[in-house]
Amino acid sequence: MKAFKITIFSLVGLISVLLIVAAFASKDFQIQEEIVIEKPKQVVFDYIKILNNQTNYAKWFLLDPETEFSSKGLDGEVGFIHSWKSKNENVGIGEQEITKKIEGEYLEVQIRFEWPFASKDSAFTKLETISENKTKLINRFNGKMVYPMNLMIPIICGDLGKDMKDNMVRLKAILEK
């Protein structure tokens, strides 16, 4: 019985410490990945500004071939909304909207998830010319997690960063064909 009490008090103590740490830990996070693509900047931008093209290289859209997609507006322009609906919780239900565009340079989107969790985050892609036929693509995701889930930020950042990098590798392969 004594060992049981020690185990219970230890678990309660550990959970209490974790909840206290979460109360003071940041709820905001950002993940940034970069890749060099051997194509002119405008060629890269012309492909990435079309959100429907993400179905060719984004891991989350490749996970479920049954995903239903819909769109509102003119793809590649501010205000365009690309929506998806999947029964696979790794894909979920959500949409992204182009909120800012600087032609040939920068694309910003707001990402709104409905299921398996609700959130509103943002991401941007920035392009830099390295040479006439070499472009650096910088992708940043800005997110927020509520208390006490913010304790998971280091894990989420690691997993999401890997997925972002893998997406960029697939994008590079498509563009450099």
Short mmCIF file of N, CA, C and O in Angstrom, two decimals, residues 27-33 51 54 60 84 95-100 106-113 117-126 138-145 160 164:
data_model
loop_
_atom_site.label_atom_id
_atom_site.label_comp_id
_atom_site.label_asym_id
_atom_site.label_seq_id
_atom_site.Cartn_x
_atom_site.Cartn_y
_atom_site.Cartn_z
N LYS A 27 3.31 30.07 -25.67
CA LYS A 27 2.23 29.41 -26.39
C LYS A 27 2.39 29.61 -27.90
O LYS A 27 1.70 28.98 -28.69
N ASP A 28 3.29 30.48 -28.28
CA ASP A 28 3.56 30.77 -29.69
C ASP A 28 4.80 30.01 -30.14
O ASP A 28 5.73 29.79 -29.37
N PHE A 29 4.80 29.62 -31.41
CA PHE A 29 5.97 28.96 -31.96
C PHE A 29 6.09 29.28 -33.44
O PHE A 29 5.13 29.72 -34.08
N GLN A 30 7.28 29.09 -33.96
CA GLN A 30 7.48 29.23 -35.40
C GLN A 30 8.52 28.21 -35.85
O GLN A 30 9.43 27.86 -35.11
N ILE A 31 8.29 27.73 -37.06
CA ILE A 31 9.18 26.75 -37.65
C ILE A 31 9.57 27.30 -39.01
O ILE A 31 8.71 27.77 -39.76
N GLN A 32 10.85 27.26 -39.31
CA GLN A 32 11.32 27.76 -40.60
C GLN A 32 12.23 26.73 -41.25
O GLN A 32 13.10 26.17 -40.59
N GLU A 33 12.00 26.50 -42.53
CA GLU A 33 12.84 25.61 -43.32
C GLU A 33 13.20 26.32 -44.62
O GLU A 33 12.46 27.18 -45.09
N LEU A 51 -2.16 27.52 -54.89
CA LEU A 51 -2.34 26.66 -53.72
C LEU A 51 -2.79 25.25 -54.10
O LEU A 51 -2.43 24.28 -53.43
N GLN A 54 -0.29 22.38 -54.19
CA GLN A 54 0.18 21.70 -52.98
C GLN A 54 -0.28 20.25 -52.92
O GLN A 54 0.36 19.43 -52.25
N TRP A 60 0.58 16.19 -46.22
CA TRP A 60 -0.74 16.03 -45.62
C TRP A 60 -1.80 15.74 -46.68
O TRP A 60 -2.74 15.00 -46.45
N TRP A 84 -10.05 21.68 -47.71
CA TRP A 84 -9.93 20.24 -47.79
C TRP A 84 -10.78 19.59 -46.70
O TRP A 84 -11.05 20.19 -45.67
N GLU A 95 -8.89 24.89 -44.15
CA GLU A 95 -8.74 25.72 -45.34
C GLU A 95 -7.56 26.64 -45.15
O GLU A 95 -7.13 26.90 -44.03
N GLN A 96 -7.04 27.13 -46.28
CA GLN A 96 -6.02 28.16 -46.22
C GLN A 96 -6.40 29.26 -47.21
O GLN A 96 -6.97 28.98 -48.27
N GLU A 97 -6.09 30.47 -46.82
CA GLU A 97 -6.45 31.64 -47.62
C GLU A 97 -5.21 32.49 -47.86
O GLU A 97 -4.45 32.77 -46.93
N ILE A 98 -5.03 32.89 -49.11
CA ILE A 98 -3.92 33.80 -49.42
C ILE A 98 -4.28 35.17 -48.85
O ILE A 98 -5.30 35.75 -49.21
N THR A 99 -3.45 35.67 -47.94
CA THR A 99 -3.72 36.95 -47.29
C THR A 99 -2.80 38.07 -47.76
O THR A 99 -3.11 39.24 -47.57
N LYS A 100 -1.66 37.70 -48.34
CA LYS A 100 -0.73 38.72 -48.83
C LYS A 100 0.12 38.11 -49.93
O LYS A 100 0.53 36.95 -49.84
N TYR A 106 6.93 36.85 -52.43
CA TYR A 106 6.40 36.52 -51.11
C TYR A 106 4.94 36.12 -51.20
O TYR A 106 4.15 36.74 -51.92
N LEU A 107 4.57 35.09 -50.44
CA LEU A 107 3.19 34.63 -50.38
C LEU A 107 2.88 34.28 -48.93
O LEU A 107 3.61 33.51 -48.30
N GLU A 108 1.80 34.84 -48.40
CA GLU A 108 1.40 34.58 -47.03
C GLU A 108 0.00 33.99 -47.02
O GLU A 108 -0.87 34.44 -47.76
N VAL A 109 -0.21 33.00 -46.17
CA VAL A 109 -1.52 32.38 -46.05
C VAL A 109 -1.93 32.29 -44.58
O VAL A 109 -1.08 32.20 -43.69
N GLN A 110 -3.23 32.32 -44.38
CA GLN A 110 -3.79 32.00 -43.06
C GLN A 110 -4.33 30.58 -43.19
O GLN A 110 -5.02 30.26 -44.17
N ILE A 111 -4.01 29.74 -42.23
CA ILE A 111 -4.43 28.35 -42.24
C ILE A 111 -5.41 28.15 -41.09
O ILE A 111 -5.08 28.44 -39.93
N ARG A 112 -6.60 27.68 -41.42
CA ARG A 112 -7.65 27.49 -40.43
C ARG A 112 -8.03 26.00 -40.40
O ARG A 112 -8.47 25.46 -41.41
N PHE A 113 -7.80 25.38 -39.26
CA PHE A 113 -8.16 23.97 -39.08
C PHE A 113 -9.47 23.89 -38.30
O PHE A 113 -9.68 24.64 -37.35
N PHE A 117 -8.64 19.33 -34.63
CA PHE A 117 -8.55 20.38 -33.63
C PHE A 117 -8.81 21.70 -34.33
O PHE A 117 -8.63 21.82 -35.54
N ALA A 118 -9.24 22.69 -33.58
CA ALA A 118 -9.50 24.01 -34.15
C ALA A 118 -8.29 24.90 -33.91
O ALA A 118 -7.75 24.93 -32.80
N SER A 119 -7.86 25.58 -34.95
CA SER A 119 -6.76 26.56 -34.79
C SER A 119 -6.75 27.49 -35.99
O SER A 119 -7.33 27.21 -37.03
N LYS A 120 -6.09 28.60 -35.78
CA LYS A 120 -5.89 29.58 -36.85
C LYS A 120 -4.43 29.99 -36.78
O LYS A 120 -3.98 30.59 -35.80
N ASP A 121 -3.67 29.63 -37.81
CA ASP A 121 -2.24 29.88 -37.85
C ASP A 121 -1.90 30.60 -39.15
O ASP A 121 -2.78 30.83 -39.98
N SER A 122 -0.64 30.94 -39.31
CA SER A 122 -0.23 31.58 -40.56
C SER A 122 1.09 31.00 -41.03
O SER A 122 1.83 30.39 -40.26
N ALA A 123 1.33 31.16 -42.31
CA ALA A 123 2.58 30.69 -42.90
C ALA A 123 2.94 31.62 -44.04
O ALA A 123 2.07 32.28 -44.61
N PHE A 124 4.23 31.69 -44.32
CA PHE A 124 4.62 32.45 -45.51
C PHE A 124 5.75 31.74 -46.22
O PHE A 124 6.47 30.93 -45.64
N THR A 125 5.83 32.03 -47.49
CA THR A 125 6.92 31.56 -48.33
C THR A 125 7.57 32.79 -48.94
O THR A 125 6.89 33.64 -49.50
N LYS A 126 8.87 32.86 -48.80
CA LYS A 126 9.65 33.98 -49.33
C LYS A 126 10.70 33.41 -50.27
O LYS A 126 11.28 32.36 -50.00
N ILE A 138 12.22 30.01 -48.72
CA ILE A 138 12.14 30.03 -47.25
C ILE A 138 10.68 29.90 -46.88
O ILE A 138 9.84 30.67 -47.34
N ASN A 139 10.39 28.91 -46.05
CA ASN A 139 9.02 28.67 -45.64
C ASN A 139 8.96 28.76 -44.12
O ASN A 139 9.74 28.09 -43.43
N ARG A 140 8.03 29.58 -43.60
CA ARG A 140 7.89 29.71 -42.14
C ARG A 140 6.43 29.49 -41.76
O ARG A 140 5.52 30.03 -42.37
N PHE A 141 6.25 28.71 -40.72
CA PHE A 141 4.92 28.45 -40.14
C PHE A 141 4.89 29.07 -38.76
O PHE A 141 5.78 28.83 -37.95
N ASN A 142 3.89 29.89 -38.48
CA ASN A 142 3.70 30.53 -37.18
C ASN A 142 2.45 29.95 -36.54
O ASN A 142 1.37 30.03 -37.14
N GLY A 143 2.59 29.39 -35.36
CA GLY A 143 1.45 28.76 -34.71
C GLY A 143 1.32 29.14 -33.26
O GLY A 143 2.16 29.84 -32.69
N LYS A 144 0.25 28.66 -32.67
CA LYS A 144 -0.06 28.92 -31.27
C LYS A 144 -0.71 27.67 -30.71
O LYS A 144 -1.54 27.06 -31.37
N MET A 145 -0.34 27.31 -29.50
CA MET A 145 -0.97 26.19 -28.81
C MET A 145 -1.46 26.66 -27.46
O MET A 145 -0.77 27.41 -26.76
N LEU A 160 6.66 18.79 -37.38
CA LEU A 160 6.20 19.69 -38.44
C LEU A 160 7.38 20.20 -39.27
O LEU A 160 7.27 20.31 -40.50
N MET A 164 7.71 19.77 -43.23
CA MET A 164 7.92 20.93 -44.11
C MET A 164 9.13 20.71 -45.01
O MET A 164 9.09 21.01 -46.20
#
